[in-house]
């Protein structure tokens, strides 16, 4: 078997996994979902899903990886359940699909960083004129995937771990810096109030539903990214507390992102948060409204604050694209015995190619921009939204469901216990492990089963349960 490498320290593993989890989903999507979903009311539901439902699945993924020292497809085979390697293949497919569009969105963010530090605040006449410039975005996305591939090709400890050790602390510093600045803006506290005051009237079934999808995507679960990272973990590392720390870090950074974003929203709307609906969607806010805010701060401060914001977004995206690229790379290394560097660069090239329709579908090509009208919907969605729905929402929830079924009923209690160190734990990890055992058997399969089924019926057959 080709050499696999591994993390040098448990901290390195935790930072890399938290880096996978903390991504565009946290900084870009989460604050707006909280704002639209009833502030603290949404937050409570989200925390419930993250800790009650997602944390056990994360523990299971890391445990499967660590005890087999293999990436998903090989891991199921090594445990003696070859048929279940289908779950690994499903994860592989989600990874390729997610990375193909995620890289394009990362390229938008990275591109803005590049433009703003040169003093170009109005990057296009509008966001859509920016994204439809496919040559420019294509160039940014080539740079981004090449940066990702360079880090992954250097191996686990020299590439992924080193990058995470630099980027994660920097990311946290940047976010705190921006929060402090944002809180000094006029109307900041009106924004914070809107972000956090609970409004239970907004808690529709749809909101609860999207909280779960968001939590799953945000924690990078359901596609074996954490099986893969877990496979590089030392045999004696404590899996349960590591999973708890990763879950906490992800949720905490998402929460911080809201503390940064809402003061900006309140500043732009002069404290009238009801005007938020006129800021059409998150993308327009991030790429049109925010740059205008940065410009209004004057050339020096604007470049500094705007530069920091888009650097933060690019770093968050990069630590996630690294883990997304690692999944197919590790598959080629483990299953096909291809050398890591060759595997990484070939997968990166394939991803760029599968991402071309997403790149073109943001305005450049009307075919890919209005790709499909789904049953029950009145307007067409873009290729990128379609792929995100298939790879990001459907595959992940089905993958998570299957992983919990596998852990609870196929792999079974004794083996799982051994894999999460239940024999020799600290008090807290024993307590957490007992909870994980209970949830993976009685909570996760039922809830994830229902969610997967309703997602499929709702998304592809237009059957609504609300
Ligand atoms: N967790 C990332 C985010 O919130 O942006 C996205 C992601 C990364 C999903 C890695 C899945 C994955 F394996």
Coordinates of C-alpha atoms and ligand atoms in Angstrom, one line a residue:
X1 CA 0.0 0.0 0.0
X2 CA 1.2 3.5 -0.8
X3 CA 2.4 5.5 2.2
X4 CA -0.5 7.3 3.9
X5 CA 1.1 9.7 6.4
X6 CA -0.9 11.0 9.4
X7 CA -1.4 13.9 11.8
X8 CA 1.5 14.7 14.0
X9 CA -0.7 15.9 16.9
X10 CA -4.3 15.6 18.1
X11 CA -4.4 19.4 18.0
X12 CA -3.5 19.3 14.3
X13 CA -6.3 16.8 13.6
X14 CA -8.8 19.0 15.5
X15 CA -7.8 22.1 13.7
X16 CA -7.9 20.5 10.3
X17 CA -11.3 18.9 11.0
X18 CA -12.6 22.2 12.5
X19 CA -11.2 23.8 9.3
X20 CA -13.2 21.5 7.2
X21 CA -16.3 22.3 9.2
X22 CA -15.8 26.0 9.3
X23 CA -16.4 27.3 5.8
X24 CA -18.6 29.4 3.6
X25 CA -21.5 27.7 5.2
X26 CA -20.7 29.3 8.6
X27 CA -19.8 32.8 7.5
X28 CA -22.1 33.3 4.6
X29 CA -25.1 31.2 5.1
X30 CA -25.5 30.7 8.9
X31 CA -26.0 34.3 10.0
X32 CA -28.8 34.9 7.4
X33 CA -30.5 31.7 8.3
X34 CA -30.5 32.7 12.0
X35 CA -31.8 36.2 11.1
X36 CA -34.6 34.8 8.9
X37 CA -35.4 31.9 11.1
X38 CA -36.3 33.8 14.3
X39 CA -33.0 34.7 15.9
X40 CA -32.3 32.9 19.2
X41 CA -35.2 30.6 18.5
X42 CA -33.4 29.3 15.4
X43 CA -30.2 29.2 17.3
X44 CA -31.7 26.9 20.0
X45 CA -33.0 24.5 17.3
X46 CA -29.6 24.6 15.5
X47 CA -27.7 23.9 18.7
X48 CA -30.0 21.0 19.4
X49 CA -29.4 19.4 16.0
X50 CA -25.7 20.1 16.1
X51 CA -25.1 18.5 19.5
X52 CA -27.9 15.9 19.8
X53 CA -27.9 14.6 16.2
X54 CA -24.7 15.6 14.4
X55 CA -22.2 15.1 17.2
X56 CA -22.9 11.3 17.4
X57 CA -22.6 10.9 13.6
X58 CA -19.3 12.8 13.7
X59 CA -18.0 10.5 16.4
X60 CA -19.1 7.5 14.3
X61 CA -17.3 8.8 11.2
X62 CA -14.1 9.6 13.1
X63 CA -14.2 6.2 14.8
X64 CA -14.7 4.3 11.6
X65 CA -11.7 6.1 10.0
X66 CA -9.4 5.8 13.0
X67 CA -10.0 2.1 13.6
X68 CA -9.5 1.1 10.0
X69 CA -6.8 3.7 9.2
X70 CA -8.5 3.9 5.8
X71 CA -10.5 6.3 3.7
X72 CA -14.3 5.5 3.4
X73 CA -14.5 2.9 0.6
X74 CA -11.6 0.9 2.0
X75 CA -12.7 1.4 5.6
X76 CA -16.0 -0.5 5.1
X77 CA -14.2 -3.3 3.4
X78 CA -11.6 -3.6 6.1
X79 CA -14.3 -3.8 8.8
X80 CA -15.6 -6.8 6.8
X81 CA -18.7 -5.3 5.2
X82 CA -17.8 -4.9 1.6
X83 CA -21.3 -4.2 0.5
X84 CA -21.3 -1.1 2.7
X85 CA -18.4 0.4 0.7
X86 CA -21.3 1.8 -1.4
X87 CA -21.6 4.4 1.3
X88 CA -18.0 5.3 0.7
X89 CA -18.7 5.6 -3.0
X90 CA -21.7 7.8 -2.3
X91 CA -19.5 10.0 -0.2
X92 CA -17.0 10.2 -3.0
X93 CA -19.7 11.3 -5.4
X94 CA -20.9 14.0 -2.9
X95 CA -17.3 15.2 -2.4
X96 CA -16.7 15.6 -6.1
X97 CA -20.0 17.4 -6.7
X98 CA -19.8 19.7 -3.6
X99 CA -16.2 20.7 -4.4
X100 CA -17.1 21.3 -8.1
X101 CA -19.4 24.2 -7.1
X102 CA -17.9 25.2 -3.8
X103 CA -14.6 26.0 -5.6
X104 CA -16.5 28.4 -7.9
X105 CA -18.0 30.2 -4.8
X106 CA -14.6 30.2 -3.2
X107 CA -13.3 31.8 -6.3
X108 CA -15.8 34.6 -6.1
X109 CA -14.7 35.3 -2.6
X110 CA -11.0 35.0 -3.3
X111 CA -11.5 37.2 -6.5
X112 CA -13.1 39.9 -4.4
X113 CA -10.1 39.9 -2.0
X114 CA -7.8 40.3 -4.9
X115 CA -9.9 43.2 -6.3
X116 CA -10.5 45.0 -3.1
X117 CA -6.9 45.1 -2.0
X118 CA -6.3 46.9 -5.3
X119 CA -8.9 49.4 -4.4
X120 CA -11.6 48.1 -6.8
X121 CA -14.8 48.1 -4.6
X122 CA -17.3 48.0 -7.4
X123 CA -16.0 44.9 -8.9
X124 CA -18.7 44.6 -11.5
X125 CA -21.7 46.9 -12.1
X126 CA -23.5 44.3 -10.0
X127 CA -22.8 40.9 -8.6
X128 CA -24.2 39.1 -11.6
X129 CA -22.0 41.0 -14.0
X130 CA -19.0 39.8 -11.8
X131 CA -20.1 36.2 -11.8
X132 CA -21.0 36.1 -15.5
X133 CA -17.4 37.1 -16.4
X134 CA -16.5 33.5 -16.7
X135 CA -13.0 34.1 -17.9
X136 CA -12.0 36.0 -14.9
X137 CA -13.9 33.7 -12.4
X138 CA -12.5 30.8 -14.3
X139 CA -9.0 32.1 -13.7
X140 CA -9.7 32.6 -10.0
X141 CA -11.1 29.2 -9.6
X142 CA -8.1 27.6 -11.3
X143 CA -5.9 29.5 -8.8
X144 CA -8.0 28.4 -5.9
X145 CA -8.1 24.7 -6.8
X146 CA -4.4 24.8 -7.5
X147 CA -3.7 26.3 -4.1
X148 CA -5.9 23.6 -2.5
X149 CA -4.2 20.9 -4.5
X150 CA -0.7 22.2 -3.6
X151 CA -1.5 21.9 0.1
X152 CA -3.2 18.4 -0.2
X153 CA -0.4 17.1 -2.4
X154 CA 2.2 17.9 0.3
X155 CA 0.6 15.3 2.5
X156 CA -1.3 15.1 5.8
X157 CA 1.3 16.5 8.3
X158 CA 3.3 18.7 6.0
X159 CA 0.4 20.0 4.0
X160 CA -3.1 19.8 5.6
X161 CA -1.9 19.9 9.3
X162 CA 0.5 22.8 8.7
X163 CA -2.0 24.8 6.7
X164 CA -4.7 24.3 9.4
X165 CA -2.3 25.3 12.2
X166 CA -1.7 28.6 10.4
X167 CA -5.1 29.3 8.9
X168 CA -7.4 28.5 11.8
X169 CA -5.9 30.8 14.4
X170 CA -5.6 33.5 11.8
X171 CA -9.2 33.0 10.9
X172 CA -10.3 33.4 14.5
X173 CA -8.1 36.5 14.9
X174 CA -9.6 38.1 11.8
X175 CA -13.2 37.3 12.9
X176 CA -12.6 38.9 16.3
X177 CA -11.0 41.9 14.7
X178 CA -14.0 42.4 12.4
X179 CA -16.5 41.9 15.2
X180 CA -14.8 44.6 17.2
X181 CA -14.9 47.0 14.3
X182 CA -18.5 46.1 13.3
X183 CA -19.7 46.7 16.9
X184 CA -18.3 50.3 16.7
X185 CA -20.5 51.1 13.7
X186 CA -23.8 53.1 14.2
X187 CA -26.8 50.9 14.9
X188 CA -24.6 47.9 15.7
X189 CA -26.7 46.8 18.6
X190 CA -30.0 47.1 16.7
X191 CA -28.4 44.5 14.4
X192 CA -27.3 42.3 17.3
X193 CA -30.8 42.5 18.7
X194 CA -32.3 41.4 15.4
X195 CA -29.8 38.6 15.2
X196 CA -30.5 37.2 18.7
X197 CA -33.9 38.2 20.0
X198 CA -36.1 35.1 19.8
X199 CA -39.1 35.4 17.5
X200 CA -41.0 32.2 17.7
X201 CA -43.5 33.2 15.0
X202 CA -40.8 32.6 12.4
X203 CA -40.2 29.1 13.6
X204 CA -42.0 27.3 10.8
X205 CA -41.5 23.6 10.0
X206 CA -39.4 24.8 7.0
X207 CA -37.0 26.6 9.4
X208 CA -36.5 23.5 11.5
X209 CA -35.9 21.5 8.4
X210 CA -33.3 24.0 7.0
X211 CA -31.6 24.1 10.4
X212 CA -30.8 20.4 10.2
X213 CA -29.6 20.6 6.6
X214 CA -27.4 23.6 7.5
X215 CA -26.0 21.7 10.6
X216 CA -25.1 18.7 8.5
X217 CA -23.4 20.6 5.7
X218 CA -21.7 22.9 8.2
X219 CA -20.2 20.0 10.2
X220 CA -19.0 18.3 7.0
X221 CA -20.9 15.2 7.8
X222 CA -22.4 12.4 5.7
X223 CA -19.7 12.1 3.0
X224 CA -16.8 10.6 4.8
X225 CA -14.6 13.6 5.1
X226 CA -14.2 12.9 8.8
X227 CA -13.8 9.2 8.2
X228 CA -10.8 10.2 6.0
X229 CA -9.4 12.7 8.5
X230 CA -10.0 10.2 11.4
X231 CA -8.0 7.6 9.4
X232 CA -4.9 9.7 10.0
X233 CA -5.4 9.9 13.7
X234 CA -3.3 8.0 16.2
X235 CA -4.9 4.8 17.6
X236 CA -4.9 6.2 21.2
X237 CA -6.5 9.6 20.5
X238 CA -9.8 10.3 22.3
X239 CA -12.4 10.3 19.5
X240 CA -15.4 11.4 21.5
X241 CA -14.0 14.6 23.0
X242 CA -12.3 15.4 19.7
X243 CA -15.7 15.3 18.0
X244 CA -17.2 17.4 20.8
X245 CA -14.5 20.1 20.4
X246 CA -14.9 20.1 16.6
X247 CA -18.7 20.5 16.9
X248 CA -18.4 23.2 19.4
X249 CA -15.8 25.1 17.4
X250 CA -17.9 25.0 14.3
X251 CA -21.0 26.3 16.0
X252 CA -19.1 28.9 17.9
X253 CA -17.5 30.4 14.8
X254 CA -20.9 30.4 13.0
X255 CA -22.3 32.3 15.9
X256 CA -19.4 34.8 15.8
X257 CA -20.0 35.3 12.1
X258 CA -23.5 36.6 13.0
X259 CA -22.1 39.0 15.5
X260 CA -19.9 40.4 12.7
X261 CA -22.5 40.4 10.0
X262 CA -25.6 41.8 11.6
X263 CA -24.0 45.1 12.7
X264 CA -23.0 45.6 9.0
X265 CA -26.6 44.9 8.0
X266 CA -27.9 47.4 10.5
X267 CA -25.3 49.9 9.4
X268 CA -26.4 49.7 5.8
X269 CA -30.1 49.7 6.6
X270 CA -29.7 52.5 9.1
X271 CA -31.1 50.3 11.8
X272 CA -34.2 49.4 9.8
X273 CA -33.8 45.7 9.7
X274 CA -37.2 45.2 8.0
X275 CA -35.4 46.7 5.0
X276 CA -33.3 43.5 5.0
X277 CA -35.8 41.9 2.6
X278 CA -34.9 44.6 0.0
X279 CA -31.3 43.3 0.2
X280 CA -32.0 40.5 -2.1
X281 CA -30.4 37.4 -0.7
X282 CA -27.1 36.6 0.9
X283 CA -25.1 36.7 -2.2
X284 CA -26.1 40.2 -3.1
X285 CA -25.4 41.3 0.5
X286 CA -21.9 39.8 0.6
X287 CA -20.9 40.8 -2.9
X288 CA -22.8 44.1 -3.5
X289 CA -23.9 45.7 -0.3
X290 CA -20.8 44.9 1.8
X291 CA -18.3 46.2 -0.7
X292 CA -20.3 49.4 -0.9
X293 CA -20.0 49.6 2.9
X294 CA -16.3 49.1 2.7
X295 CA -16.0 51.8 0.0
X296 CA -17.8 54.2 2.2
X297 CA -15.1 53.8 4.8
X298 CA -12.7 55.6 2.6
X299 CA -9.8 54.3 0.5
X300 CA -7.5 53.2 3.3
X301 CA -9.8 51.8 6.0
X302 CA -12.0 50.4 3.3
X303 CA -9.2 48.4 1.7
X304 CA -8.1 47.2 5.2
X305 CA -11.6 46.1 6.5
X306 CA -12.8 44.9 3.1
X307 CA -9.5 43.0 2.5
X308 CA -9.7 41.4 5.9
X309 CA -13.3 40.3 5.3
X310 CA -12.7 38.6 2.0
X311 CA -9.4 37.1 3.3
X312 CA -11.5 35.6 6.1
X313 CA -14.0 34.2 3.6
X314 CA -11.2 32.8 1.4
X315 CA -9.4 31.2 4.4
X316 CA -12.6 29.6 5.6
X317 CA -13.3 28.3 2.1
X318 CA -9.7 27.0 1.7
X319 CA -9.7 24.9 4.8
X320 CA -12.9 23.3 3.6
X321 CA -11.8 22.7 0.0
X322 CA -8.7 21.0 1.4
X323 CA -10.9 18.4 3.2
X324 CA -13.2 18.0 0.1
X325 CA -10.2 17.3 -2.1
X326 CA -8.6 14.9 0.4
X327 CA -11.6 12.5 0.2
X328 CA -11.1 11.4 -3.5
X329 CA -7.3 11.8 -3.1
X330 CA -7.2 9.3 -0.2
X331 CA -9.5 7.0 -2.1
X332 CA -7.0 6.8 -5.0
X333 CA -4.1 6.4 -2.6
X334 CA -5.7 3.6 -0.6
X335 CA -7.8 1.8 -3.2
X336 CA -5.8 2.3 -6.3
X337 CA -2.3 2.7 -4.8
X338 CA -1.7 5.9 -6.8
X339 CA 1.0 8.2 -5.5
X340 CA -0.5 11.1 -3.5
X341 CA 0.8 13.9 -5.6
X342 CA -0.4 12.4 -8.9
X343 CA -3.7 11.5 -7.3
X344 CA -4.2 15.1 -6.0
X345 CA -3.5 16.9 -9.2
X346 CA -5.5 14.6 -11.3
X347 CA -8.6 14.9 -9.0
X348 CA -8.1 18.7 -9.0
X349 CA -8.2 18.8 -12.8
X350 CA -11.3 16.6 -12.9
X351 CA -13.0 18.8 -10.3
X352 CA -12.3 21.9 -12.3
X353 CA -13.8 20.3 -15.4
X354 CA -17.0 19.1 -13.6
X355 CA -17.2 22.6 -12.1
X356 CA -17.4 24.3 -15.6
X357 CA -21.2 24.2 -15.8
X358 CA -21.4 25.8 -12.3
X359 CA -19.0 28.4 -13.4
X360 CA -21.0 29.2 -16.6
X361 CA -24.3 28.9 -14.8
X362 CA -23.9 32.1 -12.9
X363 CA -24.9 34.3 -15.8
X364 CA -22.6 33.5 -18.6
X365 CA -24.7 30.7 -20.1
X366 CA -28.5 30.9 -19.9
X367 CA -28.8 27.2 -20.3
X368 CA -26.8 26.5 -17.1
X369 CA -28.1 29.5 -15.3
X370 CA -31.7 28.4 -15.7
X371 CA -31.0 24.8 -15.7
X372 CA -34.0 23.0 -14.5
X373 CA -37.5 23.6 -13.1
X374 CA -38.2 21.1 -10.4
X375 CA -41.6 19.7 -9.7
X376 CA -43.6 22.0 -7.5
X377 CA -41.4 25.0 -8.3
X378 CA -42.4 27.9 -10.5
X379 CA -38.9 29.1 -11.6
X380 CA -35.8 27.4 -12.9
X381 CA -32.8 26.9 -10.7
X382 CA -29.2 27.1 -11.8
X383 CA -26.9 24.2 -12.4
X384 CA -25.0 25.1 -9.3
X385 CA -28.1 25.1 -7.1
X386 CA -29.1 21.8 -8.6
X387 CA -25.8 20.2 -7.9
X388 CA -25.8 21.7 -4.4
X389 CA -29.2 20.1 -3.8
X390 CA -28.1 16.7 -5.1
X391 CA -24.5 16.5 -3.6
X392 CA -24.9 18.9 -0.7
X393 CA -28.3 18.2 0.7
X394 CA -29.6 14.8 -0.6
X395 CA -26.4 12.8 -0.6
X396 CA -25.2 14.1 2.7
X397 CA -28.5 13.3 4.6
X398 CA -28.7 9.9 3.0
X399 CA -25.0 9.3 3.7
X400 CA -25.5 10.3 7.4
X401 CA -28.5 8.1 7.7
X402 CA -26.6 5.1 6.3
X403 CA -23.5 5.8 8.5
X404 CA -25.7 5.8 11.6
X405 CA -27.5 2.6 10.6
X406 CA -24.2 0.9 9.9
X407 CA -22.6 2.0 13.2
X408 CA -25.6 1.0 15.3
X409 CA -26.8 -2.2 13.6
X410 CA -24.0 -3.6 11.5
X411 CA -20.8 -2.7 13.1
X412 CA -22.5 -2.9 16.5
X413 CA -22.0 -1.8 20.0
X414 CA -18.9 -3.7 21.2
X415 CA -16.8 -2.8 18.2
X416 CA -18.0 0.8 18.2
X417 CA -17.3 1.0 21.9
X418 CA -13.8 -0.3 21.4
X419 CA -13.3 2.2 18.6
X420 CA -14.3 5.2 20.8
X421 CA -12.2 4.1 23.8
X422 CA -15.0 3.3 26.1
X423 CA -12.8 0.9 28.1
X424 CA -10.3 3.5 29.2
X425 CA -11.9 6.9 29.2
X426 CA -11.9 10.0 31.3
X427 CA -15.2 10.7 33.1
X428 CA -16.4 13.3 30.6
X429 CA -15.6 11.2 27.6
X430 CA -17.3 8.2 29.2
X431 CA -20.4 10.3 29.7
X432 CA -20.3 11.6 26.1
X433 CA -19.6 8.1 24.8
X434 CA -22.7 6.7 26.6
X435 CA -24.8 9.5 25.0
X436 CA -23.3 8.7 21.6
X437 CA -24.2 5.1 21.9
X438 CA -27.8 5.9 22.8
X439 CA -28.2 8.5 20.1
X440 CA -26.6 6.6 17.2
X441 CA -29.1 3.8 17.8
X442 CA -32.3 5.4 18.8
X443 CA -32.2 9.0 17.6
X444 CA -30.0 9.4 14.5
X445 CA -31.4 6.6 12.3
X446 CA -35.0 7.7 12.9
X447 CA -34.6 11.4 12.5
X448 CA -32.1 11.2 9.6
X449 CA -34.3 8.6 7.9
X450 CA -37.3 10.9 8.0
X451 CA -35.2 13.9 6.9
X452 CA -33.7 12.0 4.0
X453 CA -37.0 10.7 2.8
X454 CA -38.8 14.0 3.0
X455 CA -35.8 15.8 1.4
X456 CA -36.0 13.5 -1.6
X457 CA -39.8 13.7 -1.9
X458 CA -39.8 17.4 -1.5
X459 CA -36.9 18.3 -3.7
X460 CA -37.5 16.0 -6.6
X461 CA -41.2 15.1 -6.6
X462 CA -42.6 18.4 -5.3
X463 CA -44.3 16.7 -2.4
X464 CA -44.5 19.2 0.5
X465 CA -45.1 18.2 4.1
X466 CA -45.4 21.7 5.4
Ligands
LIG1 N1 -18.5 22.5 6.1 C1 -18.3 23.3 5.0 C2 -19.0 24.6 5.1 O1 -19.7 24.8 6.1 O2 -18.8 25.5 4.3 C3 -18.7 22.6 3.7 C4 -18.2 21.2 3.6 C5 -16.8 20.9 3.7 C6 -19.1 20.2 3.4 C7 -16.4 19.6 3.6 C8 -18.7 18.8 3.4 C9 -17.3 18.6 3.5 F1 -16.9 17.3 3.5

